[in-house]
Coordinates of C-alpha atoms and ligand atoms in Angstrom, one line a residue:
M1 CA 82.6 35.3 -150.1
H2 CA 79.3 35.6 -152.4
E3 CA 81.4 37.2 -155.3
R4 CA 83.2 35.3 -157.8
R5 CA 85.5 34.0 -156.8
E6 CA 88.7 31.8 -158.0
S7 CA 91.4 29.9 -156.5
I8 CA 95.2 31.1 -156.5
H9 CA 96.1 28.2 -157.7
G10 CA 93.9 28.5 -160.6
Q11 CA 91.2 26.4 -162.3
W12 CA 90.1 23.4 -164.1
S13 CA 90.2 24.5 -168.1
S14 CA 86.4 22.4 -167.7
R15 CA 83.6 20.3 -166.5
M16 CA 85.3 18.0 -168.1
A17 CA 88.9 18.7 -167.0
F18 CA 86.7 18.0 -163.7
I19 CA 85.6 15.0 -164.4
L20 CA 88.9 13.3 -165.7
A21 CA 91.0 14.6 -162.7
A22 CA 88.8 13.8 -159.6
T23 CA 88.1 10.3 -161.2
G24 CA 91.9 10.1 -162.5
A25 CA 92.0 10.6 -158.1
A26 CA 89.2 8.2 -157.4
V27 CA 90.3 5.1 -159.4
G28 CA 93.9 4.3 -158.3
L29 CA 94.9 1.1 -156.6
G30 CA 92.1 1.5 -154.8
N31 CA 90.2 0.0 -157.8
I32 CA 92.8 -2.3 -159.2
W33 CA 94.8 -3.9 -156.5
K34 CA 92.6 -3.4 -153.2
F35 CA 89.2 -3.9 -153.9
P36 CA 90.1 -7.9 -155.0
Y37 CA 92.2 -8.4 -152.9
I38 CA 90.0 -7.3 -149.3
T39 CA 87.5 -8.8 -151.5
G40 CA 88.9 -12.5 -151.2
E41 CA 90.4 -11.8 -147.8
N42 CA 86.5 -11.0 -146.3
G43 CA 84.7 -13.7 -148.0
G44 CA 83.0 -12.0 -151.7
A45 CA 79.7 -11.2 -152.2
A46 CA 78.5 -9.7 -148.8
F47 CA 80.6 -7.6 -148.5
V48 CA 80.8 -6.3 -151.9
L49 CA 77.4 -5.9 -150.9
V50 CA 77.8 -3.4 -147.7
Y51 CA 80.0 -2.0 -150.3
L52 CA 78.1 -1.3 -152.2
L53 CA 75.4 0.2 -150.0
C54 CA 78.0 2.3 -147.8
L55 CA 79.3 3.9 -151.4
L56 CA 75.0 4.7 -152.2
L57 CA 74.0 6.0 -149.0
M58 CA 77.6 7.3 -147.2
A59 CA 80.2 7.9 -149.3
T60 CA 78.4 9.5 -152.9
P61 CA 76.1 11.7 -150.2
I62 CA 79.8 12.8 -149.0
M63 CA 81.8 13.1 -151.9
M64 CA 79.2 15.8 -152.8
T65 CA 79.5 17.7 -150.0
E66 CA 83.3 17.8 -149.7
I67 CA 83.2 19.1 -154.0
M68 CA 80.7 21.3 -152.2
L69 CA 82.7 22.3 -149.5
G70 CA 85.8 23.0 -151.3
R71 CA 84.3 25.4 -154.5
R72 CA 82.4 27.2 -151.6
S73 CA 85.7 28.3 -150.2
R74 CA 87.9 28.4 -153.1
R75 CA 90.9 27.9 -150.7
S76 CA 93.3 24.3 -149.5
P77 CA 91.4 22.1 -147.1
I78 CA 92.6 24.2 -143.7
L79 CA 92.0 27.5 -144.5
G80 CA 88.8 26.8 -146.5
M81 CA 87.3 25.0 -142.8
Q82 CA 88.7 28.5 -141.3
A83 CA 86.7 30.4 -143.8
L84 CA 83.7 28.5 -143.7
A85 CA 82.9 28.2 -140.4
R86 CA 83.4 31.8 -139.8
E87 CA 81.3 31.9 -142.4
G88 CA 78.6 30.0 -140.5
N89 CA 79.6 32.2 -136.9
A90 CA 81.1 28.3 -136.4
S91 CA 84.5 27.6 -133.5
R92 CA 87.6 28.0 -135.6
H93 CA 88.7 24.0 -134.7
W94 CA 86.8 23.0 -137.5
S95 CA 89.9 23.4 -139.3
L96 CA 90.7 20.4 -137.9
I97 CA 89.3 18.7 -140.8
G98 CA 91.4 20.1 -143.2
W99 CA 94.6 18.9 -140.2
M100 CA 93.4 15.3 -140.0
G101 CA 92.9 15.3 -144.2
V102 CA 96.7 16.6 -144.7
A103 CA 97.9 14.1 -142.1
S104 CA 96.0 11.4 -143.3
G105 CA 97.4 12.0 -147.3
F106 CA 101.0 12.1 -146.1
L107 CA 100.9 8.5 -144.3
I108 CA 98.4 7.4 -147.7
L109 CA 100.3 8.5 -149.8
S110 CA 103.7 7.0 -147.8
Y111 CA 102.7 3.4 -148.4
Y112 CA 100.5 3.4 -151.7
A113 CA 104.0 4.7 -153.5
V114 CA 105.2 1.6 -152.1
I115 CA 102.7 -0.3 -154.2
M116 CA 102.6 1.7 -157.1
G117 CA 106.5 0.7 -157.3
W118 CA 104.9 -3.3 -157.5
A119 CA 103.1 -1.5 -160.6
L120 CA 106.1 -0.1 -162.1
A121 CA 108.4 -2.9 -161.7
Y122 CA 105.6 -5.5 -163.2
V123 CA 105.9 -3.2 -166.0
F124 CA 109.2 -4.4 -167.5
R125 CA 108.5 -7.9 -165.7
A126 CA 105.4 -8.3 -168.1
G127 CA 106.8 -6.5 -170.5
S128 CA 110.9 -8.6 -171.1
G129 CA 108.1 -11.4 -171.2
M130 CA 109.2 -13.2 -168.3
F131 CA 106.0 -14.9 -167.5
E132 CA 106.1 -16.7 -170.6
G133 CA 105.4 -19.8 -170.0
M134 CA 106.1 -19.9 -166.6
S135 CA 103.8 -21.9 -164.1
A136 CA 101.5 -20.4 -161.2
P137 CA 103.6 -21.5 -158.4
A138 CA 106.8 -20.3 -159.9
I139 CA 105.0 -16.6 -160.7
R140 CA 103.9 -17.0 -156.8
A141 CA 107.3 -17.4 -155.7
H142 CA 108.8 -14.7 -158.2
F143 CA 106.3 -12.5 -156.3
E144 CA 107.3 -13.3 -153.1
G145 CA 111.1 -12.7 -153.5
F146 CA 110.4 -9.5 -154.8
A147 CA 108.6 -8.4 -151.8
A148 CA 111.4 -9.9 -149.9
D149 CA 114.3 -7.9 -151.4
P150 CA 114.3 -3.9 -149.8
E151 CA 116.9 -2.3 -151.7
K152 CA 114.0 -3.6 -155.0
L153 CA 111.0 -1.7 -153.0
L154 CA 113.5 1.1 -151.9
L155 CA 114.5 1.8 -155.4
W156 CA 110.6 1.4 -157.1
H157 CA 109.2 3.2 -154.1
T158 CA 111.9 6.2 -154.9
V159 CA 110.6 6.3 -158.2
A160 CA 107.1 6.4 -157.5
M161 CA 107.2 9.3 -155.2
L162 CA 109.7 11.5 -157.6
L163 CA 107.0 10.6 -160.7
T164 CA 104.4 11.8 -158.3
L165 CA 106.3 14.8 -156.8
T166 CA 106.8 16.1 -161.0
V167 CA 103.6 16.1 -161.6
V168 CA 102.8 18.4 -158.2
A169 CA 104.9 20.5 -158.5
R170 CA 103.5 21.7 -162.1
G171 CA 100.6 22.6 -160.9
V172 CA 97.0 22.6 -161.2
R173 CA 96.8 23.0 -164.9
G174 CA 100.0 22.3 -166.3
G175 CA 100.2 19.1 -164.1
L176 CA 97.3 17.2 -162.8
E177 CA 95.2 18.2 -165.4
G178 CA 97.2 16.1 -168.4
A179 CA 97.6 13.3 -167.1
T180 CA 94.1 12.0 -167.1
R181 CA 92.9 12.4 -170.3
W182 CA 94.1 9.0 -172.1
M183 CA 94.6 7.2 -169.0
M184 CA 91.3 6.4 -168.5
P185 CA 89.4 5.3 -171.3
L186 CA 92.8 3.8 -172.2
L187 CA 92.3 1.5 -168.6
A188 CA 88.9 0.8 -169.2
L189 CA 89.3 -0.7 -172.7
I190 CA 91.8 -2.7 -171.6
L191 CA 90.0 -4.5 -168.5
V192 CA 87.1 -5.4 -170.9
A193 CA 89.4 -7.5 -173.1
L194 CA 91.1 -9.2 -169.8
V195 CA 87.2 -9.8 -168.9
G196 CA 86.2 -10.7 -172.5
Y197 CA 89.9 -13.1 -171.9
N198 CA 88.3 -14.7 -169.0
M199 CA 84.9 -15.5 -170.0
G200 CA 86.9 -18.2 -172.4
S201 CA 86.5 -19.8 -169.7
P202 CA 83.0 -20.5 -168.9
E203 CA 83.0 -22.2 -165.6
A204 CA 86.1 -20.3 -163.5
F205 CA 84.0 -17.4 -164.7
Y206 CA 80.9 -18.6 -163.3
Q207 CA 82.7 -19.4 -160.1
A208 CA 83.9 -15.6 -159.6
L209 CA 80.4 -13.9 -160.6
S210 CA 79.0 -16.4 -157.6
F211 CA 81.8 -16.0 -154.8
M212 CA 81.5 -11.8 -155.6
F213 CA 77.7 -11.9 -156.5
T214 CA 75.7 -14.2 -154.0
P215 CA 76.5 -13.0 -151.0
D216 CA 76.8 -15.7 -147.7
F217 CA 76.3 -12.9 -144.7
S218 CA 77.3 -15.7 -142.2
R219 CA 80.9 -14.5 -143.9
L220 CA 80.7 -11.1 -142.2
T221 CA 81.9 -9.8 -139.3
P222 CA 81.8 -6.4 -137.5
Q223 CA 85.6 -5.9 -138.5
S224 CA 84.5 -6.7 -141.9
V225 CA 81.3 -4.6 -142.1
L226 CA 83.8 -1.8 -141.3
I227 CA 86.8 -2.4 -144.0
A228 CA 83.9 -2.3 -146.7
M229 CA 82.8 1.3 -145.5
G230 CA 86.5 2.5 -145.1
H231 CA 87.0 1.6 -148.5
A232 CA 84.1 3.3 -149.9
F233 CA 85.2 6.0 -148.5
F234 CA 89.0 5.1 -149.6
T235 CA 88.1 4.6 -153.4
L236 CA 86.7 7.9 -154.0
S237 CA 89.9 9.2 -152.4
I238 CA 86.8 11.7 -149.8
G239 CA 87.5 12.3 -146.6
M240 CA 90.6 14.0 -146.4
G241 CA 90.5 17.0 -148.3
A242 CA 92.0 15.4 -151.7
I243 CA 88.8 16.1 -153.4
M244 CA 87.7 19.3 -151.5
A245 CA 91.1 20.5 -152.6
Y246 CA 90.0 19.4 -156.8
G247 CA 86.4 21.0 -155.8
S248 CA 88.5 24.2 -154.8
Y249 CA 89.4 24.1 -158.7
M250 CA 85.8 23.3 -159.9
P251 CA 84.3 26.0 -162.7
E252 CA 81.2 27.7 -160.8
R253 CA 78.6 26.8 -162.7
V254 CA 79.0 22.5 -163.5
S255 CA 76.2 20.6 -161.2
I256 CA 78.2 19.2 -158.1
A257 CA 75.6 15.9 -158.0
R258 CA 75.5 14.9 -161.7
T259 CA 79.1 14.8 -161.7
T260 CA 79.9 13.2 -158.5
L261 CA 77.4 10.9 -160.0
I262 CA 79.5 9.9 -163.1
I263 CA 82.6 9.6 -161.3
V264 CA 81.2 7.4 -158.7
A265 CA 80.1 5.0 -161.3
A266 CA 83.3 5.2 -163.5
D267 CA 85.3 3.9 -160.1
T268 CA 82.8 1.2 -159.6
V269 CA 82.3 0.0 -162.9
I270 CA 86.2 -0.4 -162.5
A271 CA 86.3 -2.0 -159.6
L272 CA 83.6 -4.4 -160.4
M273 CA 85.6 -5.2 -163.9
A274 CA 88.9 -5.5 -161.9
G275 CA 87.4 -8.3 -159.4
L276 CA 85.9 -10.0 -162.9
V277 CA 89.5 -9.8 -164.6
I278 CA 91.0 -11.0 -161.2
F279 CA 88.9 -13.9 -159.8
P280 CA 88.4 -16.2 -162.7
V281 CA 92.6 -16.4 -162.8
V282 CA 92.2 -17.1 -159.1
F283 CA 89.4 -19.8 -159.4
A284 CA 91.2 -21.6 -162.9
N285 CA 94.3 -22.0 -161.2
G286 CA 93.3 -23.3 -157.8
L287 CA 94.6 -20.5 -156.2
E288 CA 93.9 -18.4 -153.2
V289 CA 91.5 -15.7 -152.7
G290 CA 92.6 -14.8 -149.5
A291 CA 96.5 -14.4 -150.8
G292 CA 96.5 -10.3 -149.9
P293 CA 98.4 -7.6 -150.7
G294 CA 99.9 -9.6 -153.1
L295 CA 96.8 -11.1 -155.1
I296 CA 97.4 -9.1 -158.4
F297 CA 100.6 -9.9 -158.7
Q298 CA 100.6 -13.7 -158.3
T299 CA 97.5 -13.8 -160.2
L300 CA 97.4 -11.5 -163.3
P301 CA 101.3 -12.7 -165.0
I302 CA 99.7 -16.1 -165.0
A303 CA 96.6 -15.2 -167.0
F304 CA 99.2 -13.1 -169.3
A305 CA 101.7 -16.2 -169.7
Q306 CA 98.4 -18.4 -171.1
M307 CA 96.8 -15.9 -173.8
P308 CA 97.8 -14.8 -176.9
W309 CA 100.0 -11.3 -176.6
G310 CA 100.5 -11.9 -173.3
T311 CA 103.4 -10.1 -173.0
M312 CA 102.2 -7.3 -174.4
F313 CA 99.0 -7.1 -172.9
G314 CA 100.6 -7.3 -168.9
A315 CA 103.0 -4.9 -170.2
L316 CA 100.4 -2.5 -171.2
F317 CA 98.1 -3.5 -168.2
F318 CA 100.8 -2.4 -165.5
I319 CA 101.4 0.4 -167.2
V320 CA 98.0 1.4 -166.8
V321 CA 97.6 0.6 -163.4
S322 CA 100.7 2.4 -162.3
I323 CA 99.3 5.3 -164.4
A324 CA 96.1 5.3 -161.8
A325 CA 98.0 5.0 -159.0
W326 CA 99.9 8.5 -160.3
T327 CA 96.4 9.9 -161.0
S328 CA 95.6 9.5 -157.6
A329 CA 98.7 9.5 -155.5
I330 CA 99.4 13.4 -156.9
S331 CA 95.8 14.2 -154.9
M332 CA 96.5 13.2 -152.1
I333 CA 99.7 15.5 -151.5
E334 CA 97.9 18.6 -153.1
P335 CA 96.3 19.5 -150.0
A336 CA 99.0 19.7 -147.7
V337 CA 100.8 22.0 -150.9
A338 CA 98.2 23.8 -151.3
H339 CA 98.4 25.0 -147.8
L340 CA 102.0 25.8 -147.8
V341 CA 101.7 27.7 -150.5
E342 CA 98.8 29.8 -149.6
Q343 CA 99.3 29.9 -145.9
R344 CA 103.8 30.1 -145.9
G345 CA 104.5 31.7 -148.9
F346 CA 106.4 28.7 -150.1
T347 CA 106.4 28.2 -153.6
R348 CA 104.7 24.8 -155.5
V349 CA 108.3 23.4 -156.2
R350 CA 109.8 24.1 -152.3
A351 CA 106.4 22.8 -150.7
T352 CA 106.0 19.8 -152.8
L353 CA 110.1 19.0 -152.1
L354 CA 109.7 19.7 -149.0
L355 CA 106.8 17.9 -148.3
G356 CA 107.9 14.7 -150.4
A357 CA 111.2 14.3 -148.9
I358 CA 109.0 13.6 -145.4
I359 CA 106.5 10.8 -147.1
W360 CA 109.1 8.9 -148.5
A361 CA 110.7 9.0 -146.0
I362 CA 107.7 7.0 -143.8
G363 CA 107.0 4.9 -146.7
L364 CA 110.4 3.4 -145.9
L365 CA 109.0 2.2 -142.9
S366 CA 106.4 0.0 -145.1
V367 CA 108.6 -0.9 -148.0
L368 CA 110.4 -3.1 -144.3
S369 CA 107.3 -4.3 -143.3
F370 CA 107.3 -6.5 -146.1
N371 CA 110.8 -8.3 -145.4
L372 CA 113.1 -7.1 -142.7
L373 CA 110.1 -6.0 -140.3
A374 CA 107.3 -8.4 -141.3
D375 CA 107.4 -9.4 -138.2
W376 CA 107.1 -5.8 -136.2
T377 CA 103.6 -6.1 -135.9
L378 CA 100.8 -4.2 -133.7
F379 CA 97.3 -6.4 -133.1
G380 CA 98.3 -8.9 -135.2
K381 CA 98.8 -6.3 -138.3
T382 CA 102.2 -5.1 -140.3
F383 CA 103.8 -1.5 -140.1
F384 CA 102.1 -1.3 -143.5
G385 CA 98.9 -3.0 -142.5
L386 CA 98.4 -1.3 -139.5
L387 CA 99.0 2.3 -141.5
D388 CA 96.4 1.1 -143.5
F389 CA 93.6 -0.1 -141.9
V390 CA 93.8 3.4 -139.5
T391 CA 94.0 5.2 -142.2
S392 CA 91.4 3.9 -144.7
N393 CA 89.1 3.1 -141.8
I394 CA 89.1 5.5 -139.4
M395 CA 90.7 8.6 -140.4
L396 CA 88.6 9.1 -144.0
P397 CA 85.0 7.5 -142.4
L398 CA 85.7 9.9 -139.6
G399 CA 86.9 13.1 -142.2
G400 CA 84.3 12.4 -144.0
M401 CA 81.3 12.2 -140.9
L402 CA 82.5 15.9 -139.5
M403 CA 82.4 17.0 -143.1
A404 CA 78.9 16.0 -143.4
L405 CA 77.9 17.4 -140.2
F406 CA 79.7 20.9 -140.7
A407 CA 77.6 21.0 -144.0
A408 CA 74.6 19.9 -142.6
W409 CA 74.2 21.6 -139.6
V410 CA 76.9 24.8 -139.0
M411 CA 76.7 26.1 -142.9
R412 CA 73.2 27.9 -144.2
A413 CA 70.7 25.6 -145.8
D414 CA 70.5 28.3 -148.4
S415 CA 74.3 28.4 -149.0
T416 CA 74.3 25.3 -149.2
R417 CA 71.2 24.4 -151.7
Q418 CA 72.8 27.3 -153.8
E419 CA 76.1 25.8 -153.8
L420 CA 75.1 22.3 -154.8
G421 CA 72.4 23.0 -157.1
L422 CA 69.9 20.8 -156.6
G423 CA 66.4 21.1 -156.6
R424 CA 64.4 20.6 -153.7
V425 CA 63.1 17.0 -153.9
S426 CA 67.1 15.7 -154.6
F427 CA 68.2 18.9 -151.6
A428 CA 66.1 17.5 -149.2
L429 CA 67.3 13.9 -150.1
W430 CA 70.5 15.4 -149.7
R431 CA 70.7 16.6 -146.4
L432 CA 68.9 13.3 -145.0
L433 CA 71.7 11.3 -146.1
A434 CA 74.5 14.4 -145.0
A435 CA 72.4 15.5 -141.6
F436 CA 71.7 11.6 -140.7
I437 CA 72.3 8.7 -142.4
A438 CA 75.6 8.7 -143.3
P439 CA 76.9 9.9 -139.9
V440 CA 75.3 7.6 -138.2
G441 CA 76.4 5.2 -140.1
V442 CA 80.0 6.2 -140.0
L443 CA 79.8 6.7 -136.0
L444 CA 78.0 2.5 -135.5
M445 CA 80.0 0.4 -137.8
L446 CA 83.1 2.0 -136.7
L447 CA 82.4 1.8 -132.9
S448 CA 81.5 -1.9 -133.5
G449 CA 84.0 -2.4 -136.4
L450 CA 86.5 -1.3 -133.2
G451 CA 84.6 -3.2 -131.1
L452 CA 84.6 -0.6 -129.2
W453 CA 80.2 -2.1 -129.0
Q454 CA 78.2 -5.0 -129.5
Ligands
LIG1 N1 90.4 6.5 -154.8 C1 92.3 6.3 -155.0 C2 92.2 4.9 -155.3 O1 91.0 4.3 -155.2 C3 93.0 6.6 -153.2 C4 92.6 7.6 -152.5 C5 92.7 8.0 -151.3 C6 93.6 8.8 -153.5 C7 92.5 8.6 -151.1 C8 93.5 10.3 -152.7 C9 93.0 9.9 -151.3 O2 93.3 4.1 -155.9

């Protein structure tokens, strides 16, 4: 595998194209919808701090590792892990990482499309001006009515799945690349404008800042630490092969480390800005920080209802969130589609349709978990809550941990070093993180967060 390699699915046209696509996969509902609501539920700043530490010490080195595994193998995750294991004279069972990743991607997309559907629905609600002059309680009641209506959620879930499948079916260059080019800058611009607007109410803004950045460690529990770690994996889309598949389309001479740092920085800035957009509205209106998955849909329309050009801003905001979700959703199914094409000779379109239908059907359970099946709970979580918990906080960290262990202990140091393109010191640092710190950290947080070890 040392000659020039290229994936059969094609290649990104440039480094910039890879950065845009990978940032598009990373930045999504995780940053704008999930980060604020789990920060609210888990007590704020201390949670944010743990999240940032996990990003730095675990998720960043694992992201580099995952891109490296993809580019080294030039194959989809399952066959890629098999080939790399063969190269390192290791067991074929390492391809389990690929299988688990495919399963994670399936399960995540099944509920992610439901929430993407909410964002799509809110484009029309905000754009029609229906929030103008609406009170905070009315806006909240509107969301509750929406979530309680299975038909509406089903419709929007279906639209979200169709949008996702259309892009995936068109393939790497035609489909995946185009979507991200203009979306990221526009998203950043809108967030900056909204943060600026919030600064107009200094008191609430200050409250939001201290909620997000003045830690109170007494509010941390082992479970919230686990959720912070899981979110570091979720927000970067790592641990399930999506980034590995994207890495397999990455041109040869691009620095993996530098590219990773750019993506992590962009992803983190966008999440923190989303917090500074949501929390001031929460405090200014005396709302509940722990409102759960509906948080952004119950808070932001309040700001849009009050601000000048609110209707336009609101519509634009939800359009951009939908697009951010869209460019993430396509990455979740890419490993499985690429696998069916490589291994079973499916056409891309057939593979996409088949897998899409299965994922859509699993998504129905998430749709219903907000209404008809809301009482159907296990460990105090609905189907949606359980799926999110198991995938983000268990499957992704485990997948990432195994990738790190594989790269650090099974692959030959000269090949990882060559592929990562690092100097002596930074390579030693990567090894320390990938071989010890990240895997041990994942293991400890998993055991304590799941209550298996005190
Ligand atoms: N990172 C994406 C987000 O923040 C979610 C995602 C998870 C995408 C796993 C792909 C794989 O929304």
